[in-house]
Tab-separated table of C-alpha atoms in Angstrom:
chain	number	residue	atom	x	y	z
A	1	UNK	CA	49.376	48.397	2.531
A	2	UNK	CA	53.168	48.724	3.364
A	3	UNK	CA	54.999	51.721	3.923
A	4	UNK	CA	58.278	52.978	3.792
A	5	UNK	CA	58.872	56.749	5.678
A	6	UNK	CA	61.819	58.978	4.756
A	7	UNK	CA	62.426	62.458	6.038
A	8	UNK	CA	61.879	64.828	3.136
A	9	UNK	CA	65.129	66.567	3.288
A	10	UNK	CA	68.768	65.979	5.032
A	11	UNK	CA	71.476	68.742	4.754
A	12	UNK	CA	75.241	67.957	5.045
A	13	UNK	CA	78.513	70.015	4.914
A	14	UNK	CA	80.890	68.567	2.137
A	15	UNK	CA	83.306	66.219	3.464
A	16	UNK	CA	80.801	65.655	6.457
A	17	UNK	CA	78.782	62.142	6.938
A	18	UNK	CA	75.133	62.414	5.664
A	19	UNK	CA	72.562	59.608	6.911
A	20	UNK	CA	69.106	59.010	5.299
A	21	UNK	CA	67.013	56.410	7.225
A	22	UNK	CA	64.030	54.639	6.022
A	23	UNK	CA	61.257	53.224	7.913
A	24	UNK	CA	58.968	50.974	7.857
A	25	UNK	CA	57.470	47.695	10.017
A	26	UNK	CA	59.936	44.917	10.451
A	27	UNK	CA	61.913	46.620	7.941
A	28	UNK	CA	64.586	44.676	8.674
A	29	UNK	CA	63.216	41.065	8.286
A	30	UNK	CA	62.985	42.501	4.139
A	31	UNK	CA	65.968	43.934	1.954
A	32	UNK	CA	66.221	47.143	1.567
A	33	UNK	CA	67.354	49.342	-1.698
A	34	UNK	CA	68.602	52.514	-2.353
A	35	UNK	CA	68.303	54.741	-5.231
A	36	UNK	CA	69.924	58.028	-6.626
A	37	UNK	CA	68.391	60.406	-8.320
A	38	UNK	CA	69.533	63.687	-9.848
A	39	UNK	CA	67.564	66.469	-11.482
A	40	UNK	CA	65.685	64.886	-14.766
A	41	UNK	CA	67.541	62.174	-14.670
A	42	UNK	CA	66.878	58.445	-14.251
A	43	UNK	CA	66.944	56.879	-10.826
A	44	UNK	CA	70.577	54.866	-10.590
A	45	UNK	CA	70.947	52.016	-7.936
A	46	UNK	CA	73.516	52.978	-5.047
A	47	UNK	CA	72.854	49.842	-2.479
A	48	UNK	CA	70.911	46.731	-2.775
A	49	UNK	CA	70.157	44.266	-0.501
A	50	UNK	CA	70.720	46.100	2.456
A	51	UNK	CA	74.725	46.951	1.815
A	52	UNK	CA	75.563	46.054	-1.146
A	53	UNK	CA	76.928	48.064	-3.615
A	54	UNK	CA	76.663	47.953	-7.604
A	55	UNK	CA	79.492	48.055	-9.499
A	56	UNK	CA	80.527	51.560	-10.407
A	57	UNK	CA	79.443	53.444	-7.100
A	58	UNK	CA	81.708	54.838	-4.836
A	59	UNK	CA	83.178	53.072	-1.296
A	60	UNK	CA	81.722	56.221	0.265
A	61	UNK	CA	78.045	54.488	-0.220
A	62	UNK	CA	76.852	52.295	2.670
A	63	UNK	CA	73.501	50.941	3.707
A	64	UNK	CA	72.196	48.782	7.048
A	65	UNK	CA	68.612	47.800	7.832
A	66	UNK	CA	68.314	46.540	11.346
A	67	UNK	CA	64.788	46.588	13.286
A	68	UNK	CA	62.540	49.202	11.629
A	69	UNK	CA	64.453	51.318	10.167
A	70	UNK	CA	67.128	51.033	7.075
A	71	UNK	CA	70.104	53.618	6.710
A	72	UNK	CA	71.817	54.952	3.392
A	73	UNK	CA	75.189	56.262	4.539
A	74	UNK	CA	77.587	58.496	2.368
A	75	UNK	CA	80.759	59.558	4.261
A	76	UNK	CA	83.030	62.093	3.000
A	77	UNK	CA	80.177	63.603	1.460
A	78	UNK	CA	80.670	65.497	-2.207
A	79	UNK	CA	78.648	67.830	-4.144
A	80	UNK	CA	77.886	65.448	-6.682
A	81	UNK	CA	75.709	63.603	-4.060
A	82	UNK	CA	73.375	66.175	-4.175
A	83	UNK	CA	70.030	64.490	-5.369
A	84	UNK	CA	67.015	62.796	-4.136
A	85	UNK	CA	67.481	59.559	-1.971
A	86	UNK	CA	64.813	56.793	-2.411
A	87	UNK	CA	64.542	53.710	-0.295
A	88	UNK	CA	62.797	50.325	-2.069
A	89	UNK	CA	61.514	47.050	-0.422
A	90	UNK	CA	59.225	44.322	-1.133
A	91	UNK	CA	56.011	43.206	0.653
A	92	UNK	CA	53.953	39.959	-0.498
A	93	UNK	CA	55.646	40.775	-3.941
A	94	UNK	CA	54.943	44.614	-4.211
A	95	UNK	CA	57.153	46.448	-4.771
A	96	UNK	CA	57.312	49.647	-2.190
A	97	UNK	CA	59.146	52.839	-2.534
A	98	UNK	CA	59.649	55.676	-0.089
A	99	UNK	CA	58.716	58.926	-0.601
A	100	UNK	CA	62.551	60.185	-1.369
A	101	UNK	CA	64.876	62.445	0.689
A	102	UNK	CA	66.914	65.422	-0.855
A	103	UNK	CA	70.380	65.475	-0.373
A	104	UNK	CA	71.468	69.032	-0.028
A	105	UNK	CA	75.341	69.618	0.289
A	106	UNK	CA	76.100	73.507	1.561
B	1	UNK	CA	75.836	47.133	-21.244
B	2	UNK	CA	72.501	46.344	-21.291
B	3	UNK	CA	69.897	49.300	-22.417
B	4	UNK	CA	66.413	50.261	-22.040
B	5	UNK	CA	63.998	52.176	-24.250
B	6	UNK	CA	60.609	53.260	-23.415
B	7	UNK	CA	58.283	54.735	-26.338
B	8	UNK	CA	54.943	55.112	-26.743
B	9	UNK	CA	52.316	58.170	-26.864
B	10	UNK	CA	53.217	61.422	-25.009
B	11	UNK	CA	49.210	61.941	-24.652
B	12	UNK	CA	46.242	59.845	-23.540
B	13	UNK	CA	42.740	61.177	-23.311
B	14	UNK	CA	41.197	60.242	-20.033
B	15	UNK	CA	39.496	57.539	-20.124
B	16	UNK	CA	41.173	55.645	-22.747
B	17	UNK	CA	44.251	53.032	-22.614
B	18	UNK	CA	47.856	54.203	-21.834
B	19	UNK	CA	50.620	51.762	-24.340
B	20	UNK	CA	54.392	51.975	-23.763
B	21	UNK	CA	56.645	49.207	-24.848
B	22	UNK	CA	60.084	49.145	-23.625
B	23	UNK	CA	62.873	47.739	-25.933
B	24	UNK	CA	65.727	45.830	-24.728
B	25	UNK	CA	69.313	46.249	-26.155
B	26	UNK	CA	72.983	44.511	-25.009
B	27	UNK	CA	71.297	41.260	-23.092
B	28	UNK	CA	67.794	39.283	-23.586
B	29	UNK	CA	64.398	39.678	-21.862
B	30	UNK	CA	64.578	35.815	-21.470
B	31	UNK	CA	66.214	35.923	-17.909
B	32	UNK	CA	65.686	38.330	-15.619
B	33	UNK	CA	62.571	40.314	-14.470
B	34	UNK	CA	61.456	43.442	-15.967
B	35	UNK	CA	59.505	46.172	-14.557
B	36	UNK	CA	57.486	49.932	-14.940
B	37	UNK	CA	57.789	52.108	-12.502
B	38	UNK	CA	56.047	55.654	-12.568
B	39	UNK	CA	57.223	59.170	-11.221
B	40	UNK	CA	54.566	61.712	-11.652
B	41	UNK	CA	55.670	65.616	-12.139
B	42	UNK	CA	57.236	66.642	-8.916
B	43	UNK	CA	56.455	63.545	-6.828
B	44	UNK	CA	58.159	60.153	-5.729
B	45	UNK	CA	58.151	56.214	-7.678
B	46	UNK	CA	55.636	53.887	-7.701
B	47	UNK	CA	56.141	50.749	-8.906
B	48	UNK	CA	53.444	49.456	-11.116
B	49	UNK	CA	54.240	45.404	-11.928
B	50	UNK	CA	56.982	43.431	-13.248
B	51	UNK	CA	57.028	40.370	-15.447
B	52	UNK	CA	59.455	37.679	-15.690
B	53	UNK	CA	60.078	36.471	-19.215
B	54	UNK	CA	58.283	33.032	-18.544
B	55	UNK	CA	55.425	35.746	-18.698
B	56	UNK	CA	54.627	35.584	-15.209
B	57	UNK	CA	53.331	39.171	-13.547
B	58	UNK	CA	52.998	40.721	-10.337
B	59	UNK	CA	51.166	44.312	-10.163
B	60	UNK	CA	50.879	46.754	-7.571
B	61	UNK	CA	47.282	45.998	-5.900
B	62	UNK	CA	46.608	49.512	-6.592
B	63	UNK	CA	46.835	49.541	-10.339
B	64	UNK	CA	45.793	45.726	-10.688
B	65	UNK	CA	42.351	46.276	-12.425
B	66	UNK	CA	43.625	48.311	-15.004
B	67	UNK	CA	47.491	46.982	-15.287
B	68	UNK	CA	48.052	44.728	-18.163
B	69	UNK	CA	52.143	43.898	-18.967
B	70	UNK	CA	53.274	41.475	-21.395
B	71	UNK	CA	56.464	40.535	-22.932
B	72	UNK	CA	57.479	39.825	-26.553
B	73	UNK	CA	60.752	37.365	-26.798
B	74	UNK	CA	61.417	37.810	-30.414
B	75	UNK	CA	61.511	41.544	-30.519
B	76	UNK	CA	63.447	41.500	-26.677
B	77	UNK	CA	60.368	43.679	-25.585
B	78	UNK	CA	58.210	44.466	-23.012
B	79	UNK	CA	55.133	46.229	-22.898
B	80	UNK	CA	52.807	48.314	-20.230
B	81	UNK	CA	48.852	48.666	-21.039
B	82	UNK	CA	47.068	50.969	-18.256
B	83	UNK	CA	43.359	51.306	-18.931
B	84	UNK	CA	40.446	53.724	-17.706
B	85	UNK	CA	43.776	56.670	-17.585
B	86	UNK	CA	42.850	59.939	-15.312
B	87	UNK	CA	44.631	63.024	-14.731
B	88	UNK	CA	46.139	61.212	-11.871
B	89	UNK	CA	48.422	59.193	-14.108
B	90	UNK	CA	50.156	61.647	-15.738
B	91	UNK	CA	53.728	61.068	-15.200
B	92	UNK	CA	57.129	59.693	-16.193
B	93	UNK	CA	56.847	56.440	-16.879
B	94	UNK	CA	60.237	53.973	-16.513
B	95	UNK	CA	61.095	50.429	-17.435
B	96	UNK	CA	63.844	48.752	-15.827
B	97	UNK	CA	65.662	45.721	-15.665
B	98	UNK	CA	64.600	43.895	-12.254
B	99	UNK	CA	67.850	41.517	-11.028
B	100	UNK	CA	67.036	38.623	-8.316
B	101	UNK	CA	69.581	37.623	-5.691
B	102	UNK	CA	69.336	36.275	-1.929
B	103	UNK	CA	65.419	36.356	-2.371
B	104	UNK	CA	64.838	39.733	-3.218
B	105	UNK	CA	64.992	41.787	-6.215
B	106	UNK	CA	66.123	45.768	-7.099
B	107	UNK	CA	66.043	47.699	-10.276
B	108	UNK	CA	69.973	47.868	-11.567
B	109	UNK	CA	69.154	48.765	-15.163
B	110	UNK	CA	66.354	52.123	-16.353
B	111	UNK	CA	65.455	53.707	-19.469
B	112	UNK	CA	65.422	57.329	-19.479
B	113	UNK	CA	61.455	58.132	-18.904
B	114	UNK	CA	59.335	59.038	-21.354
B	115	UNK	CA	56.069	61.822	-19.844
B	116	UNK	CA	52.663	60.413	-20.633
B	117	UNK	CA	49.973	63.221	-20.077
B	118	UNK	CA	46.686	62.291	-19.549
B	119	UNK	CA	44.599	65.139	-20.645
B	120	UNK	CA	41.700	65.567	-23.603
């Protein structure tokens, strides 16, 4: 089966750019997803389809897939963005999540 | 602003069949994909199968011989039926709205959760 492989946690200074990457085989021949989730809350879509963002979510969101590996960017990072970063692709029409990254801003 | 709502038991024996239905509110089932997705206590998603409102389904090979999800138009529901349950599906349990665009799709709309515990 098809997986996606995150690094369990990335730290980041606020105001500093953090990068989460997400791997996986020919990621990048598949569109790749990115959702936010805070503390017992819902999961909320930050990119889709590689770099796309939803209406509603900051400029300082940015995604890329090239090769094997697709990135969630967030420059000028804030404390808000503290949460738990989960990549999502499709395979043969299964749906595929990583295992999530938390965000830690200190 | 279209709105999700998952309900259903909080507790399943093992053994027996888990039932959540998720109702829709601000836009209709009858475009768009719609889709649980599980988080159990502590851990990451798993996405568990989707339907489209033409009642077409696609489940995670994983879950496939126990994953049953079916849609009802005229009360802008959809439903979830997960049979044989085990410890190992305790967990919060999501719908969300599933949008399609340049051949894929990604979940832009959730409910809150609701926490199914599987335990006698």
């Amino acid at each position: 089966s098809y997986e996606l492989t995150q690094p369990p946690s990335v730290s980041v200074s606020p105001g500093q750019t953090a990068s989460i990457t997400c791997s996986g085989d020919k990621l990048g021949d598949k569109y790749a997803s990115w959702y936010q989730q805070k503390p017992g809350q819902s999961p909320v879509l930050v990119i889709y389809q590689d770099s796309k963002r939803p209406s509603g979510i900051p400029e300082r969101f940015s995604g890329s897939n090239s090769g094997n590996t697709a990135t969630l960017t967030i420059s000028g990072t804030q404390a808000m963005d503290e949460a738990d970063y989960y990549c999502q692709a499709w395979d043969s029409s299964t749906g595929v999540f990583g295992g999530g990254t938390e965000l830690t801003v200190l | 602003q279209v709105q999700l709502q998952e309900s259903g038991p909080g507790l399943v024996k093992p053994s027996e069949t888990l039932s959540l239905t998720c109702t829709v509110s601000g836009g209709s089932i009858s475009t768009y994909y719609w889709s649980w997705i599980r988080q159990p206590p502590g851990k990451g998603l798993e996405w568990i199968g989707n339907i489209y409102y033409s009642g077409t389904t696609n489940y995670n090979l994983s879950l496939k011989s126990r994953v049953t999800i079916s849609r009802d138009t005229s009360k802008n529901q959809f439903s979830l039926r997960l049979s044989a349950v085990t410890a190992a599906d305790t967990a919060v349990y999501y719908c969300a709205r599933t949008s399609y665009g340049s051949g894929t799709y990604y979940f832009d709309h959730w409910g809150q959760g609701t926490l199914v515990t599987v335990s006698s």
